Short mmCIF file of C-alpha atoms and ligand atoms in Angstrom, two decimals:
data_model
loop_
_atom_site.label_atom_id
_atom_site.label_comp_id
_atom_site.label_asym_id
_atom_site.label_seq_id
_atom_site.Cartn_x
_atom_site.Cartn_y
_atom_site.Cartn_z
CA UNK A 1 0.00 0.00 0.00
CA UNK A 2 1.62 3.54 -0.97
CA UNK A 3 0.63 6.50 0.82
CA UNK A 4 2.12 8.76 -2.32
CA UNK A 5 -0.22 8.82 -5.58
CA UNK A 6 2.86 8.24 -8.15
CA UNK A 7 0.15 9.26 -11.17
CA UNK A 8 0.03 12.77 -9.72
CA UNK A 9 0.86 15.61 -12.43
CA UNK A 10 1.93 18.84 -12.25
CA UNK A 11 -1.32 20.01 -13.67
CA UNK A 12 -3.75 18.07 -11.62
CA UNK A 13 -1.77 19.33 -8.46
CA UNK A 14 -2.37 22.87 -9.70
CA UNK A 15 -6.05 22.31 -10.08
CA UNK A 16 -5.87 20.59 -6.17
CA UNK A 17 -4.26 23.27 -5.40
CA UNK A 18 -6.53 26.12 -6.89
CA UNK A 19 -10.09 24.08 -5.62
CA UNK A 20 -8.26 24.21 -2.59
CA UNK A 21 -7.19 27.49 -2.23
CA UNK A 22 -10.89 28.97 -3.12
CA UNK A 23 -12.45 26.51 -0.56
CA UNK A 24 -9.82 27.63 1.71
CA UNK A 25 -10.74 31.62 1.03
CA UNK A 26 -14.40 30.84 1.83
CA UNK A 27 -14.00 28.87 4.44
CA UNK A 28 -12.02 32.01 6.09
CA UNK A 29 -14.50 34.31 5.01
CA UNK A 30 -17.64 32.34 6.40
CA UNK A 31 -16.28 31.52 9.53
CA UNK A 32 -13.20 34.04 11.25
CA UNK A 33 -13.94 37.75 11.69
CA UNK A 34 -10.26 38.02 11.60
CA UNK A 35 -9.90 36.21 8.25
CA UNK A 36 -12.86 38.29 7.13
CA UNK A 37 -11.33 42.06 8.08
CA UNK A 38 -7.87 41.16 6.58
CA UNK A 39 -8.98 39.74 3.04
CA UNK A 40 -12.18 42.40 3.27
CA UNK A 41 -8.94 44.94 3.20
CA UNK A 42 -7.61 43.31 0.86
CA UNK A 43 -10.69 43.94 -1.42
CA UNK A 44 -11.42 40.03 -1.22
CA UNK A 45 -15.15 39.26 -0.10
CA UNK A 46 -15.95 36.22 -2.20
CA UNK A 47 -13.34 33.53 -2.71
CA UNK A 48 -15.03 33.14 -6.60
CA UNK A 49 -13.04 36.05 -6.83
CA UNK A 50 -9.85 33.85 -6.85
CA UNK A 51 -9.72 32.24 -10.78
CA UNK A 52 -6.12 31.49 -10.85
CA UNK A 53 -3.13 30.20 -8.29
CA UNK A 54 -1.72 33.91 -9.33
CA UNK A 55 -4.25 35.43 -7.12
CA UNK A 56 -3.09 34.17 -4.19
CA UNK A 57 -0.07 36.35 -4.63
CA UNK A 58 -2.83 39.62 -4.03
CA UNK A 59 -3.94 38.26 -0.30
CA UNK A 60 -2.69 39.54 2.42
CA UNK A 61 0.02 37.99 5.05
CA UNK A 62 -0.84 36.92 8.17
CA UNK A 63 1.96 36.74 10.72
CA UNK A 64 2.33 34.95 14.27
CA UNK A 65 1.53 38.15 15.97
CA UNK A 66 -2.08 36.87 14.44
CA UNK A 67 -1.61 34.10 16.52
CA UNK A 68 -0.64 35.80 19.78
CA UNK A 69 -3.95 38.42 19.51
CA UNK A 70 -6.36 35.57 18.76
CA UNK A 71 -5.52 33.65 21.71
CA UNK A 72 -6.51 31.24 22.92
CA UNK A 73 -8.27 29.87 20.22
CA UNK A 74 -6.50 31.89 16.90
CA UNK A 75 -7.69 31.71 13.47
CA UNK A 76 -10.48 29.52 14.59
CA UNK A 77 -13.18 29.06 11.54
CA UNK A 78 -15.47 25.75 12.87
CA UNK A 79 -17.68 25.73 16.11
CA UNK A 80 -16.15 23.91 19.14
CA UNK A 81 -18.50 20.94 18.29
CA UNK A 82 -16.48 20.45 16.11
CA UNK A 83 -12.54 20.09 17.69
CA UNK A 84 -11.43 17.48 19.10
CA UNK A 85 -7.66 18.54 19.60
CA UNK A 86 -5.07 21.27 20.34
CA UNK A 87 -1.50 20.91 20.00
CA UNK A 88 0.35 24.74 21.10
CA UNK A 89 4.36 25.64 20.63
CA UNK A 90 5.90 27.58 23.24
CA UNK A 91 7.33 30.44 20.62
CA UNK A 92 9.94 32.43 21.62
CA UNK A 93 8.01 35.51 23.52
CA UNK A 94 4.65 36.28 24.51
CA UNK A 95 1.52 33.64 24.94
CA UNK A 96 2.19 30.20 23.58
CA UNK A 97 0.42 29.79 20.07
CA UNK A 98 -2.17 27.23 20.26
CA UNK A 99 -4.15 25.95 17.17
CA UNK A 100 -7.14 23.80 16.81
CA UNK A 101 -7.71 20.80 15.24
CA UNK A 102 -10.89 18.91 13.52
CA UNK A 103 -11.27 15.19 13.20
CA UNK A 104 -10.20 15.38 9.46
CA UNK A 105 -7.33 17.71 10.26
CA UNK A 106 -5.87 14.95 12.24
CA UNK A 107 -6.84 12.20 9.91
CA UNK A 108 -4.61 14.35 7.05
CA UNK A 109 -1.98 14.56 9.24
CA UNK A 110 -1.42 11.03 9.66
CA UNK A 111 -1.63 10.28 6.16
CA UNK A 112 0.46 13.17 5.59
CA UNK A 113 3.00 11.47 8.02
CA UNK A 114 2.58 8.18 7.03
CA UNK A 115 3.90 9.52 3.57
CA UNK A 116 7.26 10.89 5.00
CA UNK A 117 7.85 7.16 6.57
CA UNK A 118 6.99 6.26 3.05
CA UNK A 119 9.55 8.42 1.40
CA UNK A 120 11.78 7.36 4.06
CA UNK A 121 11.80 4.05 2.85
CA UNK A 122 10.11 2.06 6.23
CA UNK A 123 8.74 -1.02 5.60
CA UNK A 124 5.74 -2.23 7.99
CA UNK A 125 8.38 -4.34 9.83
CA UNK A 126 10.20 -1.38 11.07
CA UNK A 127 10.26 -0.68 14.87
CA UNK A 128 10.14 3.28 15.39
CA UNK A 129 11.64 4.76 18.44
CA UNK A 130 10.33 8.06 19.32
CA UNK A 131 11.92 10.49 21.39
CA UNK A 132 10.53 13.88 21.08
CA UNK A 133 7.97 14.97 23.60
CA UNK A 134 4.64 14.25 23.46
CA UNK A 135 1.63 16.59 24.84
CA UNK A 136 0.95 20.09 24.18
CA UNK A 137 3.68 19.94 21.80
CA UNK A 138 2.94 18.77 18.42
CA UNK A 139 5.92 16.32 18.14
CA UNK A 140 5.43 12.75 19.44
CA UNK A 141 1.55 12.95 18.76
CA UNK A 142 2.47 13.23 14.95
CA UNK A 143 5.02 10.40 14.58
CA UNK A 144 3.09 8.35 16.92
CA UNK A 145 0.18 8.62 14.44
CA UNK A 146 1.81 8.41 11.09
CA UNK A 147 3.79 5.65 12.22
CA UNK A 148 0.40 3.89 12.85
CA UNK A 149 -1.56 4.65 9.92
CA UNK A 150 1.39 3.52 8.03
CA UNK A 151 1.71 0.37 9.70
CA UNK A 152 4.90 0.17 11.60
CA UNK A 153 5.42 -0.23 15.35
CA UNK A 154 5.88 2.89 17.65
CA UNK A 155 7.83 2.60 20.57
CA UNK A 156 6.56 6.03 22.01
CA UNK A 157 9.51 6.56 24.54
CA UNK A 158 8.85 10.47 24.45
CA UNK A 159 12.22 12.55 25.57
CA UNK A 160 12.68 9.78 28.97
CA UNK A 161 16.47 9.62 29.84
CA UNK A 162 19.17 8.08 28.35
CA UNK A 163 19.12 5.35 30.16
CA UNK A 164 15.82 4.36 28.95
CA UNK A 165 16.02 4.83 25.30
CA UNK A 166 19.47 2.55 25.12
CA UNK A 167 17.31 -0.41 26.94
CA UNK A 168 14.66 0.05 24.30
CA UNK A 169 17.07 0.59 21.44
CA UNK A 170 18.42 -3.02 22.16
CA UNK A 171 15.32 -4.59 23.74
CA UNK A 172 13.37 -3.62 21.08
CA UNK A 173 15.59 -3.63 18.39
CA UNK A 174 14.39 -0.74 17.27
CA UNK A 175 15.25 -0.20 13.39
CA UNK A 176 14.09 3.84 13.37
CA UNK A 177 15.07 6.68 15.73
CA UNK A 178 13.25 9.71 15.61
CA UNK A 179 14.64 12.97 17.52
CA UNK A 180 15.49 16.39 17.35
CA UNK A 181 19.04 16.27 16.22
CA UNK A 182 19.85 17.87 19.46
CA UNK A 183 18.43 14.49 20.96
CA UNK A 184 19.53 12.37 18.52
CA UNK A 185 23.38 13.82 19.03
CA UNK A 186 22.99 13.34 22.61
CA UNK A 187 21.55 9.35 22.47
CA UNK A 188 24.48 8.67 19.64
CA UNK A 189 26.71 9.66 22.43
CA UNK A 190 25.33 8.00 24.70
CA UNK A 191 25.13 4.33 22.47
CA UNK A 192 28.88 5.21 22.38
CA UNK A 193 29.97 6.05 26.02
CA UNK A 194 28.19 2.62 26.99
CA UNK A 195 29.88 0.46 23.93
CA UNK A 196 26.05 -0.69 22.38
CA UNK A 197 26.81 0.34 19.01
CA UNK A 198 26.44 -3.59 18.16
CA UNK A 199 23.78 -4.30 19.84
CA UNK A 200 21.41 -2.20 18.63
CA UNK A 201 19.67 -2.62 15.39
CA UNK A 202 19.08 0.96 13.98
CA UNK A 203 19.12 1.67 10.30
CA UNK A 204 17.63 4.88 10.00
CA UNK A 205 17.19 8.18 12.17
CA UNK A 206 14.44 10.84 11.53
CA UNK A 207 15.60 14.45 12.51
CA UNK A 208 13.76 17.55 12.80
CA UNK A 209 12.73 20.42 14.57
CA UNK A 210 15.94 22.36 14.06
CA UNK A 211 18.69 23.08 11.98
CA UNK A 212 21.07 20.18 11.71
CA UNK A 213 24.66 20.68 10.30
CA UNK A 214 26.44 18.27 8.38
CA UNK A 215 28.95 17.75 10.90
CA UNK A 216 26.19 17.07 13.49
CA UNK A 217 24.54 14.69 11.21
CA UNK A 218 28.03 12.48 10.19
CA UNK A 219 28.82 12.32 13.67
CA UNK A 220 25.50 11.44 14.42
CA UNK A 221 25.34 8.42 11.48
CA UNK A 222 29.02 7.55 12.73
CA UNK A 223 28.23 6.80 16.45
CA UNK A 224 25.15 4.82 15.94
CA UNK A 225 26.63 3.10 12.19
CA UNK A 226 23.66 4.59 10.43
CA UNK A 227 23.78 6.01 6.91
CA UNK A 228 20.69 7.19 6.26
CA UNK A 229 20.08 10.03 8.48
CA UNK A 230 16.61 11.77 7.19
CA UNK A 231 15.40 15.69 7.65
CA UNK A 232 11.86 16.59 8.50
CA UNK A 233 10.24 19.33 8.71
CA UNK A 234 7.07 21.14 10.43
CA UNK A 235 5.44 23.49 12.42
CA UNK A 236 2.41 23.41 14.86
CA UNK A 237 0.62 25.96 13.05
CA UNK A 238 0.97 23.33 9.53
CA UNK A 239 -0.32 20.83 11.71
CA UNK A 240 3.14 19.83 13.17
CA UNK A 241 5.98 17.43 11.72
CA UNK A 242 5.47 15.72 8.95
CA UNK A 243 4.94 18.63 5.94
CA UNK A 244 7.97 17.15 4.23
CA UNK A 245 10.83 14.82 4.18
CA UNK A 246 14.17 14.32 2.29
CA UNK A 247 14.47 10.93 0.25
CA UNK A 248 17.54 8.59 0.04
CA UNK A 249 19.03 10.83 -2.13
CA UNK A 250 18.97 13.73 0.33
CA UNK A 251 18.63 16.39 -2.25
CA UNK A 252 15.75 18.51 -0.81
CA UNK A 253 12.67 17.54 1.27
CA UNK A 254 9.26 16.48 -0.98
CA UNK A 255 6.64 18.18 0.69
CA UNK A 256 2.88 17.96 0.40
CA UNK A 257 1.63 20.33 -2.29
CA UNK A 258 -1.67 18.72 -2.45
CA UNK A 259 -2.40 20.00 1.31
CA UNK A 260 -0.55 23.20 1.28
CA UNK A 261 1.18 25.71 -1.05
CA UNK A 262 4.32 27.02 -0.22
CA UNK A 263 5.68 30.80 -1.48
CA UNK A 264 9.26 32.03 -0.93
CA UNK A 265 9.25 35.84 -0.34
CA UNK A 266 11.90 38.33 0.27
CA UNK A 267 11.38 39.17 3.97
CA UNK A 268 11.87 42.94 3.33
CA UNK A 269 9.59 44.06 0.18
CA UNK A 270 7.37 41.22 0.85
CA UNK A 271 7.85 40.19 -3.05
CA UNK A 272 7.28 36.25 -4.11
CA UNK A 273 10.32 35.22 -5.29
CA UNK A 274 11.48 32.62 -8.28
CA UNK A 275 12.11 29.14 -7.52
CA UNK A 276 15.39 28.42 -6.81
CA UNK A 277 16.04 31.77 -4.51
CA UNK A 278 16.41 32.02 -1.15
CA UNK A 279 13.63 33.84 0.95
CA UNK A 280 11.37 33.58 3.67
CA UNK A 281 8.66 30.69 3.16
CA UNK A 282 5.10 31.13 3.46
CA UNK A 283 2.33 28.57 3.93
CA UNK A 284 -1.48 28.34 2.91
CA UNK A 285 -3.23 25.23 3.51
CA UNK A 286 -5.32 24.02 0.93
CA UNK A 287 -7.86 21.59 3.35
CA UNK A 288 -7.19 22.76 6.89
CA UNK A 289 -10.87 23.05 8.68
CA UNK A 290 -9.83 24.15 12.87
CA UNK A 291 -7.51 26.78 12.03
CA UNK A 292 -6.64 27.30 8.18
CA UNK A 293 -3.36 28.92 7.26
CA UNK A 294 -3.70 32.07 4.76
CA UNK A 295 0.13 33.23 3.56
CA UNK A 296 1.16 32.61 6.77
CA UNK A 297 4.77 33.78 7.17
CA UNK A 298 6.77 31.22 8.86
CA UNK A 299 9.82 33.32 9.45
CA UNK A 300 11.77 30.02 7.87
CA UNK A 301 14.81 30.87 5.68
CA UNK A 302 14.54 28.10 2.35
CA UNK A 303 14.39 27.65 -1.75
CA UNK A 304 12.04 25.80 -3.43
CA UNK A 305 13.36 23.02 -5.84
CA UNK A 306 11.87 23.46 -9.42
CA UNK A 307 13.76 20.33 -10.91
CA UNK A 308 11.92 17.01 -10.37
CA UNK A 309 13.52 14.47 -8.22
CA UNK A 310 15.38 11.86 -10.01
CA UNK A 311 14.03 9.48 -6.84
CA UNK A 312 10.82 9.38 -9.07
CA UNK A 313 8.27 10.96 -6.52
CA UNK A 314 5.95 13.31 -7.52
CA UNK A 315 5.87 15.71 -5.31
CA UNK A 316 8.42 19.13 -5.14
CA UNK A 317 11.50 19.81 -2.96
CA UNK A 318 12.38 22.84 -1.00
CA UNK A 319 15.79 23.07 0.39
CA UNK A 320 17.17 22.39 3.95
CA UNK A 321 15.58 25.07 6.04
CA UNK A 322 18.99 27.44 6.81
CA UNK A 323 17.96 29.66 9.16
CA UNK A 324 15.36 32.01 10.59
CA UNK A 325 14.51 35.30 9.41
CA UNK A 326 14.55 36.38 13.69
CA UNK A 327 17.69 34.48 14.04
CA UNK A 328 19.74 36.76 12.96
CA UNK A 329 21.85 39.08 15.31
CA UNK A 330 23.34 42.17 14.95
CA UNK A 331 27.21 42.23 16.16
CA UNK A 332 29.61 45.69 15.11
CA UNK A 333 26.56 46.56 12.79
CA UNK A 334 27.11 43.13 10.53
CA UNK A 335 23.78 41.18 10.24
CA UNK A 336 25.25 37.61 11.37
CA UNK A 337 23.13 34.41 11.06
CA UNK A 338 24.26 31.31 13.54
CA UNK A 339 24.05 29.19 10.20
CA UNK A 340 26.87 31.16 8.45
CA UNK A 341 29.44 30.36 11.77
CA UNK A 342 27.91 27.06 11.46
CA UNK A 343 28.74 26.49 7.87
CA UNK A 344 32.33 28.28 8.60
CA UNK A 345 32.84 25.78 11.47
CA UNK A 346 31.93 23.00 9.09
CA UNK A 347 34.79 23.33 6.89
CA UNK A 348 37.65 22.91 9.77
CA UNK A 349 39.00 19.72 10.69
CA UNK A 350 39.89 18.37 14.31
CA UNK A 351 36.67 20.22 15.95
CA UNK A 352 32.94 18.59 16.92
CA UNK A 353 29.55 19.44 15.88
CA UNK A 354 28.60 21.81 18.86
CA UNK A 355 29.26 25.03 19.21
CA UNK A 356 27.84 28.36 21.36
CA UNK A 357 27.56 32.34 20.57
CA UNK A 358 28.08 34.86 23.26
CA UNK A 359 27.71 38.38 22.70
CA UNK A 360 29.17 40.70 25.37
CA UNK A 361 28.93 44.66 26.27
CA UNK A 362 32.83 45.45 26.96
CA UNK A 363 33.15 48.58 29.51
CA UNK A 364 34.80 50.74 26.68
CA UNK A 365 31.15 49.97 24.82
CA UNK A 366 32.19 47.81 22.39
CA UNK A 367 30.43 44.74 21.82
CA UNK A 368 32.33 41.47 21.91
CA UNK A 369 31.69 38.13 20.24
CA UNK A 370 33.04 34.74 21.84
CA UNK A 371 32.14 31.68 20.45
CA UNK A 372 32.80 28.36 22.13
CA UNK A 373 33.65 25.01 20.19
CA UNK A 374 33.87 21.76 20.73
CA UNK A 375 37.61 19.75 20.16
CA UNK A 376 36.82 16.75 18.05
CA UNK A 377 37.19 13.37 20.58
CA UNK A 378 39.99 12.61 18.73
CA UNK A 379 41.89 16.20 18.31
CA UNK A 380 44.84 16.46 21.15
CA UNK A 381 43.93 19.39 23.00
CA UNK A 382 47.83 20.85 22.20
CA UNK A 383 45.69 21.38 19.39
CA UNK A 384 43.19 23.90 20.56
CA UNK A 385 45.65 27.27 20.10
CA UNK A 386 45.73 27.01 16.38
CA UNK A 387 42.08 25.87 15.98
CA UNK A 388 40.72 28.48 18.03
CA UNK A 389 43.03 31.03 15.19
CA UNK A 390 41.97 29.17 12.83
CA UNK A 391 38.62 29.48 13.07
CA UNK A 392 38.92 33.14 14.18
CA UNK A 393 40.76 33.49 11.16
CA UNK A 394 38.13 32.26 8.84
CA UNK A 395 34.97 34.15 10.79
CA UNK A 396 37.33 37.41 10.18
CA UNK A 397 37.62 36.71 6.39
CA UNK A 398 34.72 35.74 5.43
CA UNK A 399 32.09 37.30 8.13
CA UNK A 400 34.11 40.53 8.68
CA UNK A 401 34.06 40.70 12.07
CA UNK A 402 36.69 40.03 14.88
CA UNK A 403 36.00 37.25 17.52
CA UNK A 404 37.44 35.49 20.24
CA UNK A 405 37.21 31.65 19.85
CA UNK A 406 37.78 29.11 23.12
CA UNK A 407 38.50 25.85 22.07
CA UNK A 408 36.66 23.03 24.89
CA UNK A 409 36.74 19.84 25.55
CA UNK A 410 34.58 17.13 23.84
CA UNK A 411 30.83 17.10 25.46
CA UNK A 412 31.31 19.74 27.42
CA UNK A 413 28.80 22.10 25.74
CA UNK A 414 25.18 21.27 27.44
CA UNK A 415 22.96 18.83 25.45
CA UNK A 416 19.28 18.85 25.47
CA UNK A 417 16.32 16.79 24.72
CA UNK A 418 14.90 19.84 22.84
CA UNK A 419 16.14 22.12 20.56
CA UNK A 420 19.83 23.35 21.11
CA UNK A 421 20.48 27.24 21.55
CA UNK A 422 23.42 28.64 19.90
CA UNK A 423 22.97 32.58 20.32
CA UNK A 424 23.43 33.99 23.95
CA UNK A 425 22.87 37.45 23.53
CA UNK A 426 24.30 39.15 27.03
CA UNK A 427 24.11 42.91 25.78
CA UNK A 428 20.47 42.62 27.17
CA UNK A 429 21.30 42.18 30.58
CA UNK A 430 20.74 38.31 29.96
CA UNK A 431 22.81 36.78 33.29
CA UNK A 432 25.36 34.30 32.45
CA UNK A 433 28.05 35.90 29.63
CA UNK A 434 30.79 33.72 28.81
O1 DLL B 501 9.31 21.71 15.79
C1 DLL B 501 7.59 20.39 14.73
C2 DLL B 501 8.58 19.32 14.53
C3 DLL B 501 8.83 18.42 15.55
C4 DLL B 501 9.21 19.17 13.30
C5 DLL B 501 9.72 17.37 15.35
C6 DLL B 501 10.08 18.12 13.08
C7 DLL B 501 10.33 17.22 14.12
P1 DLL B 501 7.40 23.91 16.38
O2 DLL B 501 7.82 23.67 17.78
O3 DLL B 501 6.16 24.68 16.11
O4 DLL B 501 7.20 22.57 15.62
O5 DLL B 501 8.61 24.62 15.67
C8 DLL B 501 8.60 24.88 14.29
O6 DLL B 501 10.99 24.52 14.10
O7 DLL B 501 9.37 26.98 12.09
C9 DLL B 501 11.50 25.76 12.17
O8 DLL B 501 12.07 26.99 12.58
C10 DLL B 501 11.98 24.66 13.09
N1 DLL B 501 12.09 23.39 12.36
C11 DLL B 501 11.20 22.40 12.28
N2 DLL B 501 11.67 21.38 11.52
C12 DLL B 501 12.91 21.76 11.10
C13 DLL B 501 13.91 21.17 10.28
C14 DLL B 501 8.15 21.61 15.43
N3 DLL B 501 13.77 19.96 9.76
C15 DLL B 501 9.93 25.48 13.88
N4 DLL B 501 15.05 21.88 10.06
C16 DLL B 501 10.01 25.76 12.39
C17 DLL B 501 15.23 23.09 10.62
C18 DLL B 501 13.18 23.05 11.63
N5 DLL B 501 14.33 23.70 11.39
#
């Protein structure tokens, strides 16, 4: 059984895609006051009004401070007969964002799901370990699901400790880990540090939920002898993980364009741009009933993929997502995003995969960057001097700015169950500079 329609077209996607988009219009209009104001602004009262998917590009944006005013129940548009879920991400300030969900929102997001185990390459035999958290979060309830519908066995560990997770990983045999890479880094270590490396069984980990470098992802596949280390992505307001994954071939992640479209806009002017350009991506869901998603700006830094994937699937590719749009700091008045350190640290030998920014007032009022790095385990720490110039080197040529760099030991940096920070930004007062 597939979970992927292989006979899809390109044209019969766009006509999905423009029914969808016009029941999507007037399902706003009927039913949210707020979806009603904004396109009513917009000169949009009647979603016949939308003939082609070139119209979309004349609605207006709707941004999480959408979500934040609407609480607790945002973008609602059905009665509350009619829910039978919420999921809610913390976000980074202000009220958590919660968003609603109807019986067949959850019923396309396991199929959805069961599709990225699908292009994944799971059989129904695999055993799917899955350590994110489960709850108000939208994590674990999403692979839990998917891996159901698609008819492999969940081993719903949720974050749990270490200790845990390895007894599982060889009890169970579990062939599939699924983690944020932070997690995933952190258990690969841990398989390591306690020699289990043959006797577990895993062929494949799932990662999402944040960025994941290459170095992170070879060490990763190195510790736990796993080559096929796959990228997912999501968001609780598009229903959660699951929108997309990268095939074996790892050359962009398929997404669903039958359920949503996706847009790539310049941040600043707001203009769609081509394929192929980087830009900020925006959603609208095409069959979304609890809380449908209008050109919602995601704040996500990616390209879409115009070329068709020689893997055979139907469905398009948009890049790795490289960063966020709010991610970026300001440091001697040079826009800096962690990605472009992270991508600098990528190219020098003898150092690990983590890494940590601190930004510093100095007395004379100067601000001062430091970042922290991991030695590689098997880098001597005599080492450490030229790295650390090394690498200062490199951020001075190519990012313009002066650093400091402190070389530390393997590990050392903290590991979390969640989603690694990499900016500390103690100009504000935050406690704690290093
Ligand atoms: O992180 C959903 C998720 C859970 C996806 C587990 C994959 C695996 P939120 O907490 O709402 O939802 O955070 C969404 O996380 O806007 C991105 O900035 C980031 N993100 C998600 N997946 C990836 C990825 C979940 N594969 C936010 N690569 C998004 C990079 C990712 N960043």
């Amino acid at each position: 059984m597939s979970f992927i329609d292989s006979t899809l077209t390109p044209e019969r996607l766009a006509q999905i895609q423009l029914d969808g988009l016009r029941w999507t219009v007037g399902h706003a209009l009927a039913n949210s006051p707020f979806y009603r104001e904004r396109l009513a602004a917009a000169g949009v009262e009647d979603a016949r009004e939308i003939r082609s998917l070139q119209d979309l590009a004349h609605l207006p944006f709707v941004d999480n401070t959408a979500l934040q005013e609407g609480y607790p129940f945002p973008l609602r548009c059905v009665p509350f007969e009619d829910l039978v879920r919420i999921h809610a991400s913390s976000g980074t300030t202000g009220k958590r964002k919660v968003l609603c969900y109807t019986e067949q929102d959850l019923e396309d997001w396991r199929n959805m799901f069961a599709r990225c185990y699908e292009v994944a390459g799971l059989t129904r035999a695999d055993r799917v370990q899955i350590a994110v958290g489960y709850g108000l979060w939208t994590a674990g309830a999403g692979f839990q699901a998917g891996c159901e519908r698609f008819g492999a066995l969940a081993v719903p560990v949720g974050p749990a400790n270490a200790e845990m997770h390895c007894e599982l990983l060889v009890d169970m045999q579990s062939t599939v880990f699924c983690a944020t890479a932070s997690m995933a880094l952190l258990m690969a270590e841990e398989v390591e540090r306690r020699g289990l490396r043959h006797q577990i069984a895993l062929k494949k980990v799932i990662l999402g939920a944040e960025r994941c470098s290459d170095a992170m992802r070879q060490r990763i596949g190195e510790l736990l002898g796993v080559t096929h280390i796959h990228d997912i992505y999501g968001l609780t307001e598009l229903y959660g993980p699951g929108t997309g994954l990268d095939c074996h071939l790892h050359q962009g992640i398929h997404y669903w364009a039958d359920l949503f479209i996706f847009e790539i806009i310049d941040p600043d002017t707001l203009q769609v741009l081509p394929p192929g350009s980087e830009g900020e991506l925006v959603v609208t869901t095409l069959r979304k009933q609890g809380s449908p998603l209008i050109r919602y700006r995601t704040h996500d830094i990616t390209r879409l993929i115009d070329e068709p994937c020689s893997c055979g699937n139907p469905f398009p590719r948009h890049g790795r997502i490289v960063g966020r749009t709010d991610d970026m700091f300001i440091y001697r008045a040079v826009n800096i995003y962690p990605s472009q350190i992270e991508h600098l640290l990528g190219q020098i030998a003898g150092i690990g995969s983590e890494f940590q920014i601190h930004l510093n007032q100095r007395e004379n009022g100067r601000d001062k960057m430091r970042v922290l790095v991991e030695r590689a385990p098997a880098t001597a720490a005599e080492r450490d001097p030229a790295l650390a110039e090394q690498i200062a080197t490199a951020v001075r040529r190519k990012i313009l700015v002066r650093c400091e760099v402190k070389i530390v030991e393997p590990g050392s940096l903290p590991r979390t169950q969640r989603k690694s920070r990499r900016v500390f930004d103690h100009r504000n007062g935050e406690p704690g500079g290093a």
